Structures are given as C-alpha cells and as structure tokens.
mmCIF file of C-alpha atoms in Angstrom:
data_model
loop_
_atom_site.group_PDB
_atom_site.id
_atom_site.type_symbol
_atom_site.label_atom_id
_atom_site.label_comp_id
_atom_site.label_asym_id
_atom_site.label_seq_id
_atom_site.Cartn_x
_atom_site.Cartn_y
_atom_site.Cartn_z
ATOM 1 C CA MET A 17 -2.249 25.282 7.122
ATOM 2 C CA THR A 18 -0.414 22.873 4.810
ATOM 3 C CA ASP A 19 -1.077 23.579 1.132
ATOM 4 C CA LEU A 20 -1.924 20.413 -0.813
ATOM 5 C CA ASN A 21 0.029 21.840 -3.749
ATOM 6 C CA SER A 22 3.197 22.526 -1.775
ATOM 7 C CA PRO A 23 6.252 20.288 -2.337
ATOM 8 C CA LEU A 24 7.101 17.620 0.221
ATOM 9 C CA THR A 25 10.741 16.726 0.758
ATOM 10 C CA LEU A 26 11.820 13.231 1.799
ATOM 11 C CA ALA A 27 14.986 12.192 3.580
ATOM 12 C CA HIS A 28 15.867 10.053 0.557
ATOM 13 C CA GLY A 29 14.931 10.476 -3.090
ATOM 14 C CA PRO A 30 13.353 13.369 -4.993
ATOM 15 C CA ALA A 31 10.803 15.606 -3.336
ATOM 16 C CA LEU A 32 7.128 15.169 -4.117
ATOM 17 C CA LYS A 33 5.796 18.117 -6.145
ATOM 18 C CA ASN A 34 2.593 18.087 -4.070
ATOM 19 C CA ARG A 35 0.866 16.214 -1.228
ATOM 20 C CA PHE A 36 -1.099 13.721 -3.366
ATOM 21 C CA MET A 37 -0.075 10.046 -3.287
ATOM 22 C CA LEU A 38 -1.737 7.447 -5.501
ATOM 23 C CA ALA A 39 -2.907 4.548 -3.348
ATOM 24 C CA PRO A 40 -1.534 1.088 -4.246
ATOM 25 C CA LEU A 41 -4.701 -0.099 -5.979
ATOM 26 C CA THR A 42 -5.354 -3.714 -6.896
ATOM 27 C CA ASN A 43 -6.201 -3.749 -10.601
ATOM 28 C CA GLN A 44 -5.577 -7.335 -11.816
ATOM 29 C CA GLN A 45 -4.100 -6.163 -15.125
ATOM 30 C CA SER A 46 -0.704 -7.904 -15.100
ATOM 31 C CA HIS A 47 -0.031 -11.192 -16.865
ATOM 32 C CA ALA A 48 -0.130 -14.561 -15.053
ATOM 33 C CA ASP A 49 3.681 -14.619 -14.860
ATOM 34 C CA GLY A 50 3.778 -11.208 -13.172
ATOM 35 C CA LEU A 51 4.844 -9.307 -16.283
ATOM 36 C CA LEU A 52 3.341 -5.842 -16.621
ATOM 37 C CA SER A 53 0.681 -5.405 -19.283
ATOM 38 C CA ALA A 54 0.212 -2.393 -21.541
ATOM 39 C CA ASP A 55 -3.073 -1.733 -19.692
ATOM 40 C CA GLU A 56 -1.378 -1.528 -16.296
ATOM 41 C CA ILE A 57 1.399 0.700 -17.614
ATOM 42 C CA ARG A 58 -1.200 3.005 -19.179
ATOM 43 C CA TRP A 59 -3.319 3.138 -16.003
ATOM 44 C CA LEU A 60 -0.368 4.167 -13.836
ATOM 45 C CA SER A 61 1.254 6.475 -16.390
ATOM 46 C CA MET A 62 -1.997 8.427 -16.698
ATOM 47 C CA ARG A 63 -2.080 9.009 -12.927
ATOM 48 C CA ALA A 64 1.482 10.339 -12.995
ATOM 49 C CA GLU A 65 0.548 12.611 -15.888
ATOM 50 C CA GLY A 66 -2.602 13.586 -13.990
ATOM 51 C CA GLY A 67 -0.548 15.293 -11.302
ATOM 52 C CA PHE A 68 0.085 12.827 -8.481
ATOM 53 C CA GLY A 69 3.200 13.761 -6.517
ATOM 54 C CA LEU A 70 3.836 10.067 -5.871
ATOM 55 C CA THR A 71 2.571 7.284 -8.123
ATOM 56 C CA MET A 72 2.567 3.811 -6.581
ATOM 57 C CA THR A 73 1.918 0.451 -8.191
ATOM 58 C CA ALA A 74 -0.497 -2.118 -6.890
ATOM 59 C CA ALA A 75 0.929 -4.625 -4.440
ATOM 60 C CA ALA A 76 3.729 -6.438 -6.286
ATOM 61 C CA GLN A 77 4.605 -10.023 -5.398
ATOM 62 C CA ILE A 78 8.139 -10.589 -4.137
ATOM 63 C CA ASP A 79 7.707 -14.383 -4.370
ATOM 64 C CA SER A 80 5.406 -16.275 -6.728
ATOM 65 C CA HIS A 81 4.307 -18.434 -3.781
ATOM 66 C CA GLY A 82 3.101 -15.271 -2.021
ATOM 67 C CA ILE A 83 0.771 -14.109 -4.801
ATOM 68 C CA GLY A 84 -2.315 -12.336 -3.506
ATOM 69 C CA PHE A 85 -4.680 -12.080 -6.463
ATOM 70 C CA PRO A 86 -4.973 -12.919 -10.183
ATOM 71 C CA GLY A 87 -3.229 -10.522 -12.525
ATOM 72 C CA GLN A 88 -0.747 -9.361 -9.864
ATOM 73 C CA LEU A 89 2.406 -7.530 -10.864
ATOM 74 C CA GLY A 90 5.663 -9.302 -10.020
ATOM 75 C CA CYS A 91 9.115 -8.022 -9.076
ATOM 76 C CA TYR A 92 10.722 -11.322 -8.029
ATOM 77 C CA ASP A 93 12.496 -12.147 -11.292
ATOM 78 C CA ASP A 94 14.754 -10.271 -13.698
ATOM 79 C CA ALA A 95 12.259 -11.183 -16.425
ATOM 80 C CA HIS A 96 10.057 -8.463 -14.908
ATOM 81 C CA LEU A 97 12.680 -5.761 -15.481
ATOM 82 C CA PRO A 98 11.740 -4.603 -19.023
ATOM 83 C CA GLY A 99 8.163 -3.766 -18.028
ATOM 84 C CA LEU A 100 9.287 -2.233 -14.744
ATOM 85 C CA ARG A 101 11.803 -0.057 -16.587
ATOM 86 C CA GLU A 102 9.155 1.184 -19.004
ATOM 87 C CA LEU A 103 6.757 2.009 -16.188
ATOM 88 C CA ALA A 104 9.396 3.775 -14.085
ATOM 89 C CA ALA A 105 10.504 5.845 -17.076
ATOM 90 C CA ASN A 106 6.930 6.943 -17.785
ATOM 91 C CA ILE A 107 6.201 7.935 -14.186
ATOM 92 C CA ASN A 108 9.522 9.708 -13.762
ATOM 93 C CA ALA A 109 9.081 11.624 -17.032
ATOM 94 C CA ALA A 110 5.804 13.014 -15.696
ATOM 95 C CA GLY A 111 7.608 14.437 -12.667
ATOM 96 C CA SER A 112 6.065 11.997 -10.193
ATOM 97 C CA HIS A 113 7.922 10.076 -7.485
ATOM 98 C CA SER A 114 7.767 6.437 -8.673
ATOM 99 C CA VAL A 115 7.205 3.632 -6.158
ATOM 100 C CA VAL A 116 6.579 -0.118 -6.230
ATOM 101 C CA GLN A 117 4.683 -1.605 -3.298
ATOM 102 C CA LEU A 118 6.335 -4.853 -2.125
ATOM 103 C CA HIS A 119 3.947 -7.573 -0.971
ATOM 104 C CA HIS A 120 3.624 -11.166 0.195
ATOM 105 C CA ALA A 121 0.100 -12.448 0.852
ATOM 106 C CA GLY A 122 1.075 -15.123 3.370
ATOM 107 C CA MET A 123 -1.939 -17.155 4.449
ATOM 108 C CA ARG A 124 -4.184 -15.062 2.181
ATOM 109 C CA THR A 125 -2.614 -16.533 -0.972
ATOM 110 C CA PRO A 126 -5.469 -18.172 -2.937
ATOM 111 C CA HIS A 127 -4.882 -21.939 -3.114
ATOM 112 C CA GLU A 128 -5.880 -22.039 -6.789
ATOM 113 C CA LEU A 129 -3.035 -19.669 -7.694
ATOM 114 C CA ILE A 130 -0.251 -21.837 -6.249
ATOM 115 C CA GLU A 131 -1.100 -25.174 -7.848
ATOM 116 C CA GLY A 132 -2.211 -27.058 -4.768
ATOM 117 C CA GLN A 133 0.609 -25.910 -2.496
ATOM 118 C CA GLN A 134 -0.263 -24.628 0.946
ATOM 119 C CA PRO A 135 -0.116 -20.917 1.646
ATOM 120 C CA VAL A 136 2.406 -19.988 4.322
ATOM 121 C CA CYS A 137 1.850 -18.132 7.568
ATOM 122 C CA PRO A 138 3.773 -17.329 10.760
ATOM 123 C CA SER A 139 1.946 -20.277 12.374
ATOM 124 C CA ASP A 140 -0.324 -23.078 11.215
ATOM 125 C CA ASN A 141 -3.714 -21.594 10.371
ATOM 126 C CA GLU A 142 -6.636 -23.950 9.926
ATOM 127 C CA GLU A 143 -9.066 -21.291 8.686
ATOM 128 C CA PHE A 144 -6.885 -20.482 5.670
ATOM 129 C CA GLY A 145 -5.353 -23.927 5.272
ATOM 130 C CA ALA A 146 -1.919 -22.377 5.737
ATOM 131 C CA ARG A 147 1.180 -23.949 7.234
ATOM 132 C CA ALA A 148 3.766 -22.402 9.529
ATOM 133 C CA MET A 149 6.922 -21.067 7.902
ATOM 134 C CA THR A 150 10.236 -22.553 8.924
ATOM 135 C CA LEU A 151 12.860 -20.187 10.280
ATOM 136 C CA ALA A 152 14.742 -20.520 6.999
ATOM 137 C CA GLU A 153 11.595 -19.547 5.076
ATOM 138 C CA VAL A 154 11.091 -16.456 7.234
ATOM 139 C CA GLU A 155 14.666 -15.404 6.544
ATOM 140 C CA GLN A 156 14.189 -16.122 2.834
ATOM 141 C CA ALA A 157 11.064 -13.936 2.758
ATOM 142 C CA ARG A 158 13.064 -11.117 4.337
ATOM 143 C CA ASP A 159 15.765 -11.527 1.701
ATOM 144 C CA ASP A 160 13.158 -11.678 -1.087
ATOM 145 C CA PHE A 161 11.701 -8.320 -0.026
ATOM 146 C CA ILE A 162 15.197 -6.820 -0.063
ATOM 147 C CA ALA A 163 16.090 -8.363 -3.436
ATOM 148 C CA ALA A 164 12.851 -7.044 -4.924
ATOM 149 C CA ALA A 165 13.698 -3.532 -3.732
ATOM 150 C CA VAL A 166 17.136 -3.768 -5.351
ATOM 151 C CA ARG A 167 15.461 -4.917 -8.576
ATOM 152 C CA CYS A 168 13.042 -1.988 -8.488
ATOM 153 C CA GLU A 169 15.911 0.431 -7.955
ATOM 154 C CA ALA A 170 17.720 -1.099 -10.928
ATOM 155 C CA ALA A 171 14.563 -0.574 -13.003
ATOM 156 C CA GLY A 172 14.673 3.148 -12.239
ATOM 157 C CA PHE A 173 12.047 3.553 -9.545
ATOM 158 C CA HIS A 174 12.579 6.251 -6.946
ATOM 159 C CA GLY A 175 11.572 3.947 -4.095
ATOM 160 C CA VAL A 176 9.487 1.118 -2.667
ATOM 161 C CA GLU A 177 6.781 0.781 -0.049
ATOM 162 C CA VAL A 178 6.744 -2.260 2.245
ATOM 163 C CA HIS A 179 3.193 -3.621 2.595
ATOM 164 C CA GLY A 180 2.661 -4.321 6.283
ATOM 165 C CA ALA A 181 -1.120 -3.919 6.227
ATOM 166 C CA HIS A 182 -4.436 -5.589 5.296
ATOM 167 C CA GLY A 183 -3.796 -8.967 6.870
ATOM 168 C CA TYR A 184 -0.970 -9.968 4.525
ATOM 169 C CA LEU A 185 2.263 -11.654 5.620
ATOM 170 C CA LEU A 186 3.936 -8.857 7.594
ATOM 171 C CA CYS A 187 0.609 -7.952 9.191
ATOM 172 C CA GLN A 188 0.184 -11.623 10.121
ATOM 173 C CA PHE A 189 3.557 -11.551 11.881
ATOM 174 C CA LEU A 190 2.533 -8.401 13.782
ATOM 175 C CA SER A 191 -0.705 -9.986 14.992
ATOM 176 C CA ALA A 192 -0.633 -11.714 18.378
ATOM 177 C CA GLU A 193 -3.827 -13.510 17.331
ATOM 178 C CA ILE A 194 -2.222 -15.086 14.252
ATOM 179 C CA ASN A 195 1.456 -15.290 15.142
ATOM 180 C CA LYS A 196 2.000 -18.076 17.694
ATOM 181 C CA ARG A 197 5.703 -18.647 16.993
ATOM 182 C CA ASP A 198 8.104 -19.324 19.853
ATOM 183 C CA ASP A 199 11.305 -18.212 18.088
ATOM 184 C CA ARG A 200 12.714 -14.712 17.620
ATOM 185 C CA TYR A 201 9.869 -13.826 15.226
ATOM 186 C CA GLY A 202 7.072 -14.557 17.715
ATOM 187 C CA GLY A 203 5.991 -13.731 21.239
ATOM 188 C CA ASN A 204 6.314 -10.103 22.330
ATOM 189 C CA LEU A 205 5.727 -7.144 20.015
ATOM 190 C CA GLU A 206 9.441 -6.577 19.417
ATOM 191 C CA ASN A 207 9.751 -10.115 18.085
ATOM 192 C CA ARG A 208 6.546 -9.982 16.043
ATOM 193 C CA ALA A 209 7.705 -6.725 14.426
ATOM 194 C CA ARG A 210 11.225 -8.039 13.858
ATOM 195 C CA LEU A 211 10.642 -9.204 10.271
ATOM 196 C CA THR A 212 9.249 -5.825 9.218
ATOM 197 C CA PHE A 213 12.167 -3.937 10.747
ATOM 198 C CA GLU A 214 14.743 -6.345 9.300
ATOM 199 C CA ILE A 215 13.237 -5.810 5.840
ATOM 200 C CA ILE A 216 13.326 -2.030 6.201
ATOM 201 C CA ASP A 217 16.902 -2.054 7.502
ATOM 202 C CA GLY A 218 17.959 -4.485 4.769
ATOM 203 C CA ILE A 219 16.475 -2.360 1.985
ATOM 204 C CA ARG A 220 18.074 0.765 3.380
ATOM 205 C CA ALA A 221 21.475 -0.978 3.484
ATOM 206 C CA ALA A 222 21.177 -2.543 0.015
ATOM 207 C CA CYS A 223 19.830 0.469 -1.883
ATOM 208 C CA GLY A 224 21.252 3.900 -2.545
ATOM 209 C CA ASP A 225 20.994 7.058 -0.474
ATOM 210 C CA ASP A 226 18.583 8.585 -3.005
ATOM 211 C CA PHE A 227 16.125 5.653 -2.806
ATOM 212 C CA SER A 228 12.985 6.153 -0.723
ATOM 213 C CA VAL A 229 11.428 3.543 1.557
ATOM 214 C CA GLY A 230 7.865 3.679 2.862
ATOM 215 C CA LEU A 231 5.797 1.432 5.108
ATOM 216 C CA ARG A 232 2.046 0.784 5.059
ATOM 217 C CA LEU A 233 0.294 -0.251 8.293
ATOM 218 C CA SER A 234 -3.286 -1.094 9.314
ATOM 219 C CA PRO A 235 -4.119 0.087 12.860
ATOM 220 C CA GLU A 236 -7.306 -1.972 13.076
ATOM 221 C CA ARG A 237 -8.849 -5.253 11.833
ATOM 222 C CA PHE A 238 -6.729 -8.197 10.698
ATOM 223 C CA GLY A 239 -5.792 -9.105 14.279
ATOM 224 C CA MET A 240 -4.233 -5.701 14.917
ATOM 225 C CA ASP A 241 -4.152 -3.990 18.303
ATOM 226 C CA LEU A 242 -4.318 -0.198 17.994
ATOM 227 C CA MET A 243 -1.806 0.508 20.751
ATOM 228 C CA GLU A 244 0.644 -2.035 19.342
ATOM 229 C CA VAL A 245 0.425 -0.484 15.881
ATOM 230 C CA ARG A 246 0.887 2.950 17.449
ATOM 231 C CA GLU A 247 4.065 1.641 19.110
ATOM 232 C CA VAL A 248 5.359 0.222 15.807
ATOM 233 C CA ALA A 249 4.625 3.577 14.172
ATOM 234 C CA ARG A 250 6.402 5.444 16.958
ATOM 235 C CA ARG A 251 9.451 3.227 16.717
ATOM 236 C CA VAL A 252 9.709 3.211 12.932
ATOM 237 C CA MET A 253 9.507 7.007 12.805
ATOM 238 C CA ALA A 254 11.972 7.384 15.679
ATOM 239 C CA GLU A 255 14.522 5.127 13.987
ATOM 240 C CA GLY A 256 14.229 7.126 10.772
ATOM 241 C CA GLN A 257 14.994 4.301 8.355
ATOM 242 C CA ILE A 258 11.825 4.968 6.363
ATOM 243 C CA ASP A 259 10.880 8.146 4.526
ATOM 244 C CA TYR A 260 7.126 7.978 4.994
ATOM 245 C CA LEU A 261 4.490 6.045 6.893
ATOM 246 C CA ASP A 262 1.263 5.291 5.019
ATOM 247 C CA LEU A 263 -1.690 4.427 7.271
ATOM 248 C CA SER A 264 -4.610 2.504 5.775
ATOM 249 C CA LEU A 265 -7.527 3.693 7.891
ATOM 250 C CA TRP A 266 -10.562 2.896 5.670
ATOM 251 C CA ASP A 267 -11.962 6.222 6.896
ATOM 252 C CA VAL A 268 -9.389 8.797 7.978
ATOM 253 C CA PHE A 269 -11.827 10.529 10.338
ATOM 254 C CA LYS A 270 -13.452 7.489 11.930
ATOM 255 C CA THR A 271 -13.554 6.710 15.626
ATOM 256 C CA PRO A 272 -11.513 3.664 16.698
ATOM 257 C CA VAL A 273 -13.406 0.385 16.984
ATOM 258 C CA ASP A 274 -11.851 -0.298 20.401
ATOM 259 C CA GLU A 275 -14.061 1.456 22.940
ATOM 260 C CA ALA A 276 -11.069 2.104 25.194
ATOM 261 C CA TYR A 277 -9.620 4.559 22.668
ATOM 262 C CA GLN A 278 -12.686 6.381 21.401
ATOM 263 C CA ASP A 279 -11.809 9.682 23.064
ATOM 264 C CA ARG A 280 -10.229 10.775 19.782
ATOM 265 C CA ARG A 281 -10.323 9.960 16.088
ATOM 266 C CA LEU A 282 -8.247 7.086 14.771
ATOM 267 C CA VAL A 283 -5.917 9.404 12.853
ATOM 268 C CA ASP A 284 -5.267 11.440 16.010
ATOM 269 C CA TRP A 285 -3.611 8.438 17.664
ATOM 270 C CA PHE A 286 -0.787 8.857 15.117
ATOM 271 C CA THR A 287 -0.523 12.561 14.295
ATOM 272 C CA ASP A 288 0.719 13.317 17.818
ATOM 273 C CA LEU A 289 3.768 11.024 17.482
ATOM 274 C CA GLU A 290 7.234 12.479 16.985
ATOM 275 C CA ARG A 291 8.139 12.036 13.309
ATOM 276 C CA GLY A 292 11.699 13.266 12.953
ATOM 277 C CA GLU A 293 12.270 13.390 9.183
ATOM 278 C CA VAL A 294 9.579 10.781 8.443
ATOM 279 C CA ARG A 295 6.431 11.977 6.654
ATOM 280 C CA LEU A 296 2.993 10.745 7.722
ATOM 281 C CA GLY A 297 -0.018 10.177 5.485
ATOM 282 C CA ALA A 298 -3.202 8.135 5.382
ATOM 283 C CA ALA A 299 -5.835 6.635 3.116
ATOM 284 C CA GLY A 300 -9.537 6.346 3.811
ATOM 285 C CA LYS A 301 -12.421 8.039 1.985
ATOM 286 C CA LEU A 302 -10.390 11.068 0.906
ATOM 287 C CA THR A 303 -12.551 11.488 -2.176
ATOM 288 C CA THR A 304 -13.197 15.247 -2.255
ATOM 289 C CA ALA A 305 -11.135 18.418 -2.141
ATOM 290 C CA ALA A 306 -12.665 19.271 1.237
ATOM 291 C CA LYS A 307 -11.766 15.885 2.733
ATOM 292 C CA CYS A 308 -8.179 16.179 1.476
ATOM 293 C CA ARG A 309 -7.835 19.614 3.071
ATOM 294 C CA GLU A 310 -9.355 18.305 6.304
ATOM 295 C CA ALA A 311 -6.781 15.492 6.341
ATOM 296 C CA VAL A 312 -3.789 17.827 6.211
ATOM 297 C CA GLU A 313 -5.485 20.121 8.718
ATOM 298 C CA ALA A 314 -5.620 17.067 11.014
ATOM 299 C CA GLY A 315 -1.830 16.946 10.869
ATOM 300 C CA LEU A 316 -1.041 14.628 7.967
ATOM 301 C CA ASP A 317 1.799 15.497 5.615
ATOM 302 C CA PHE A 318 0.177 13.902 2.559
ATOM 303 C CA VAL A 319 -3.076 12.287 1.416
ATOM 304 C CA VAL A 320 -3.401 8.831 -0.149
ATOM 305 C CA VAL A 321 -6.114 8.735 -2.798
ATOM 306 C CA GLY A 322 -7.794 5.588 -4.122
ATOM 307 C CA ARG A 323 -11.359 5.787 -5.442
ATOM 308 C CA GLY A 324 -10.989 9.405 -6.503
ATOM 309 C CA ALA A 325 -7.991 8.417 -8.606
ATOM 310 C CA ILE A 326 -9.915 5.593 -10.264
ATOM 311 C CA LEU A 327 -12.678 7.982 -11.243
ATOM 312 C CA HIS A 328 -10.372 10.838 -12.299
ATOM 313 C CA HIS A 329 -6.823 10.225 -13.501
ATOM 314 C CA ASP A 330 -6.151 13.942 -12.899
ATOM 315 C CA PHE A 331 -7.649 14.085 -9.389
ATOM 316 C CA PRO A 332 -4.836 16.346 -8.037
ATOM 317 C CA LYS A 333 -5.293 18.813 -10.876
ATOM 318 C CA GLN A 334 -9.052 18.806 -10.377
ATOM 319 C CA VAL A 335 -8.669 19.541 -6.652
ATOM 320 C CA SER A 336 -6.122 22.270 -7.344
ATOM 321 C CA ALA A 337 -8.445 23.958 -9.851
ATOM 322 C CA ASN A 338 -11.620 23.677 -7.789
ATOM 323 C CA PRO A 339 -11.647 23.901 -3.960
ATOM 324 C CA ASP A 340 -15.146 22.401 -4.008
ATOM 325 C CA PHE A 341 -14.261 19.484 -6.298
ATOM 326 C CA GLU A 342 -16.199 16.259 -5.814
ATOM 327 C CA PRO A 343 -15.761 13.201 -8.023
ATOM 328 C CA THR A 344 -18.371 12.125 -10.507
ATOM 329 C CA ALA A 345 -21.335 10.372 -8.943
ATOM 330 C CA LEU A 346 -21.526 6.588 -8.728
ATOM 331 C CA PRO A 347 -22.251 4.339 -10.446
ATOM 332 C CA VAL A 348 -20.182 5.189 -13.513
ATOM 333 C CA SER A 349 -20.231 3.610 -16.954
ATOM 334 C CA ARG A 350 -17.614 1.255 -18.286
ATOM 335 C CA ALA A 351 -17.016 3.864 -20.988
ATOM 336 C CA HIS A 352 -16.113 6.457 -18.350
ATOM 337 C CA LEU A 353 -13.596 4.105 -16.754
ATOM 338 C CA ARG A 354 -12.073 3.244 -20.137
ATOM 339 C CA GLN A 355 -11.637 6.953 -20.790
ATOM 340 C CA GLU A 356 -9.876 7.249 -17.429
ATOM 341 C CA GLY A 357 -7.360 4.589 -18.431
ATOM 342 C CA LEU A 358 -8.743 1.380 -16.908
ATOM 343 C CA GLY A 359 -8.414 -1.806 -18.944
ATOM 344 C CA GLU A 360 -11.188 -4.374 -19.185
ATOM 345 C CA SER A 361 -9.724 -6.587 -16.424
ATOM 346 C CA PHE A 362 -9.657 -3.645 -14.036
ATOM 347 C CA ILE A 363 -13.187 -2.607 -14.976
ATOM 348 C CA ASP A 364 -14.368 -6.180 -14.393
ATOM 349 C CA TYR A 365 -12.705 -6.111 -10.962
ATOM 350 C CA MET A 366 -14.344 -2.769 -10.114
ATOM 351 C CA SER A 367 -17.705 -4.228 -11.138
ATOM 352 C CA GLY A 368 -17.406 -6.365 -8.001
ATOM 353 C CA TRP A 369 -17.469 -3.193 -5.859
ATOM 354 C CA LYS A 370 -21.125 -2.641 -5.000
ATOM 355 C CA GLY A 371 -22.560 0.374 -6.775
ATOM 356 C CA PHE A 372 -19.342 1.454 -8.503
ATOM 357 C CA VAL A 373 -19.948 0.400 -12.122
ATOM 358 C CA GLU A 374 -23.261 0.658 -13.919
ATOM 359 C CA ALA A 375 -24.818 -2.734 -14.513
ATOM 360 C CA THR A 376 -24.935 -3.709 -18.154
ATOM 361 C CA ALA A 377 -28.132 -5.051 -19.595
ATOM 362 C CA ALA A 378 -28.186 -8.812 -20.113
ATOM 363 C CA PRO A 379 -28.414 -9.896 -23.747
ATOM 364 C CA ALA A 380 -31.948 -10.695 -24.877
#
C-alpha cells in the first residue's frame, strides 16, 4: 500500500516530500488589480509550513478579461512578479513544491468585473451573455496561458497547473454542449481538446526541464461526457507532457451520474489507465486520514485536500501523527479560521458555504 508520507517523484521539478497536495482554493484575498495581498501570502505560506508536499495557489487569471471572481490573483502582468516571488520563496523555503494554477473563466466571467464587456466563450452563449471568440482570440488565450507559465517560472515557482475543469474556458472548449465551433477548435473531441493540448505543449516548450506542469479535469457536470474526459486523460498521460493529472471529482468514491457507467466508482474509470511517468490524484471529500488512505488504496498517487486544509493548516502533519484524524467539527468560529491563517475576505467567502462558519449574532 502507498504510504501517504512517502516521497513522490515527478518527471520534471523537485519531488514531493509526501502525497498531500493543497487544492487550488478560491479565497478572494488578492487586490482588484491581481496583486497578491499579505493575507493570501500568509494563507498559502502556512499550508506549505504545515506539511503539504505541493502547495498550489487559487486559480490565477492569465488575462484580466478572463477574471473569475473578486479578489482573484493575477499572473498576466510583470507588475504581479514581486508578490509572486515572495510567495514562491516562502513555499519553497518550507520544502513544498510550489505551483500556480492558470485559469481563464470564459463565459463564467462576471459581467460586473469586466466593466460592461461581454464574457467570451467558444461559441455565442445566451445563458451567460457571452460571445464567441474569434480564431485570433483563441490563439491569444493559448499564448496568454504560456506567457503566464513563463512568468511564474521567472518568479521562482516549481510549476503550474492548467485549469481545465469546473466549466471554465478550457472546460467549455471540451464540452460538445457548449462548443459549437466549426474551425479546428470545434467539432470532434480531438478538435475540442486542441486548445488544452496546445497550451500544455507550449508551456513544456517555453519552460525549463525542471518545471512541472499539471492539468485539472472535471469528469462530470459542466457539459462533460465521462468517456470523453477519460479519453482526454488517457491521451494526456500517454503523451507524457504533463507531470500529474488532478481530477476534481467532488466525491472521490461516488458512483458516476451517467447510469451507463455505474458498474464502478467514478475514480475507477481513471485509475486503470496507463500513466507512464504521469502521476494521478483527485479531490473530493478527502477530509479524514481514513479517506486519504482509502484514496491511495484505490490507486491514486496523491490526494488533493481542500476543506481539511482550510480547517487545519497542518492537515498533513495531523494525519501523519494520528491515523484516526478527523478535522474539527463544523461550523467553526471566525476566530478559529483566523488562527488557521484565513484573512477576513476569505472568512467572509467561507461564510457563504452552508454550515461552515458559525453565524454571528446581529447587533442589538
């Protein structure tokens, strides 16, 4: 059985000291111009110090027009470099593999954050009020992802993860329901996946041999077809241009929604694929020591931890010290979250998660 505390080598970049990856958690703590705040640096630095083998930022915008939420970190301008350098140095000093997640929200960009401009999408989308991207804009988005990776490498990060999940731009291109293009970026699966693969290949060519590249995918929801995502996963691992594949499953041990594929768990549709040198991990309710062990027993190389990491900055150390570790019960106080390194903006955001933060009494 894989030991959660055992090192994990990657084809590129330093090995992870253990099998714990910090999930790329939205925290809304950056400034409006994408500059990192002291709160966001503290939040992430504490997780690196708390023992995570890989510490990843929240989704970082590669284009200000592709912003996904207020307070989102940016990596599209050299003005972001000082904060990125400070963060990378802190994570690296703690012995954690430092990663920025690269992101474009596409049609999910909130209208109020782009000053009345239309969000962009593979095709016109009435529901989101988004317009179709021109071919030149698709190519520019590809180049912006690559340029952002180069910038992150210059800042000292060990690698980047390409966000291809959760209904954002690359996920929109993958979806046959959303992507109605008739050029080389639409139609069959090879064409719909083209942008993702061009970004991965471009980052690999532009960055050094010791720079890691990951990819996050959603197998379900957001217009995804499980068998198509399985094929993308198979191909990306076979080609070996990435170092790890990060599956966002919502619940690692759930049964697929599609009744045609309910003869096994969702995770099992991916653990049987040939990986070559690519490492495979997943996120989804891995909140206890037992669940993390069960995930690696299912065949995953690493576990991606979200809520547990919010509640305990030293989640990996807690699991290592106690095989029966379970996080503190919900709801938790704002004081607890402050102690765990969350700033007020992040705590306010978490207050929107039902039952996570204790309600504060209204003033008399």
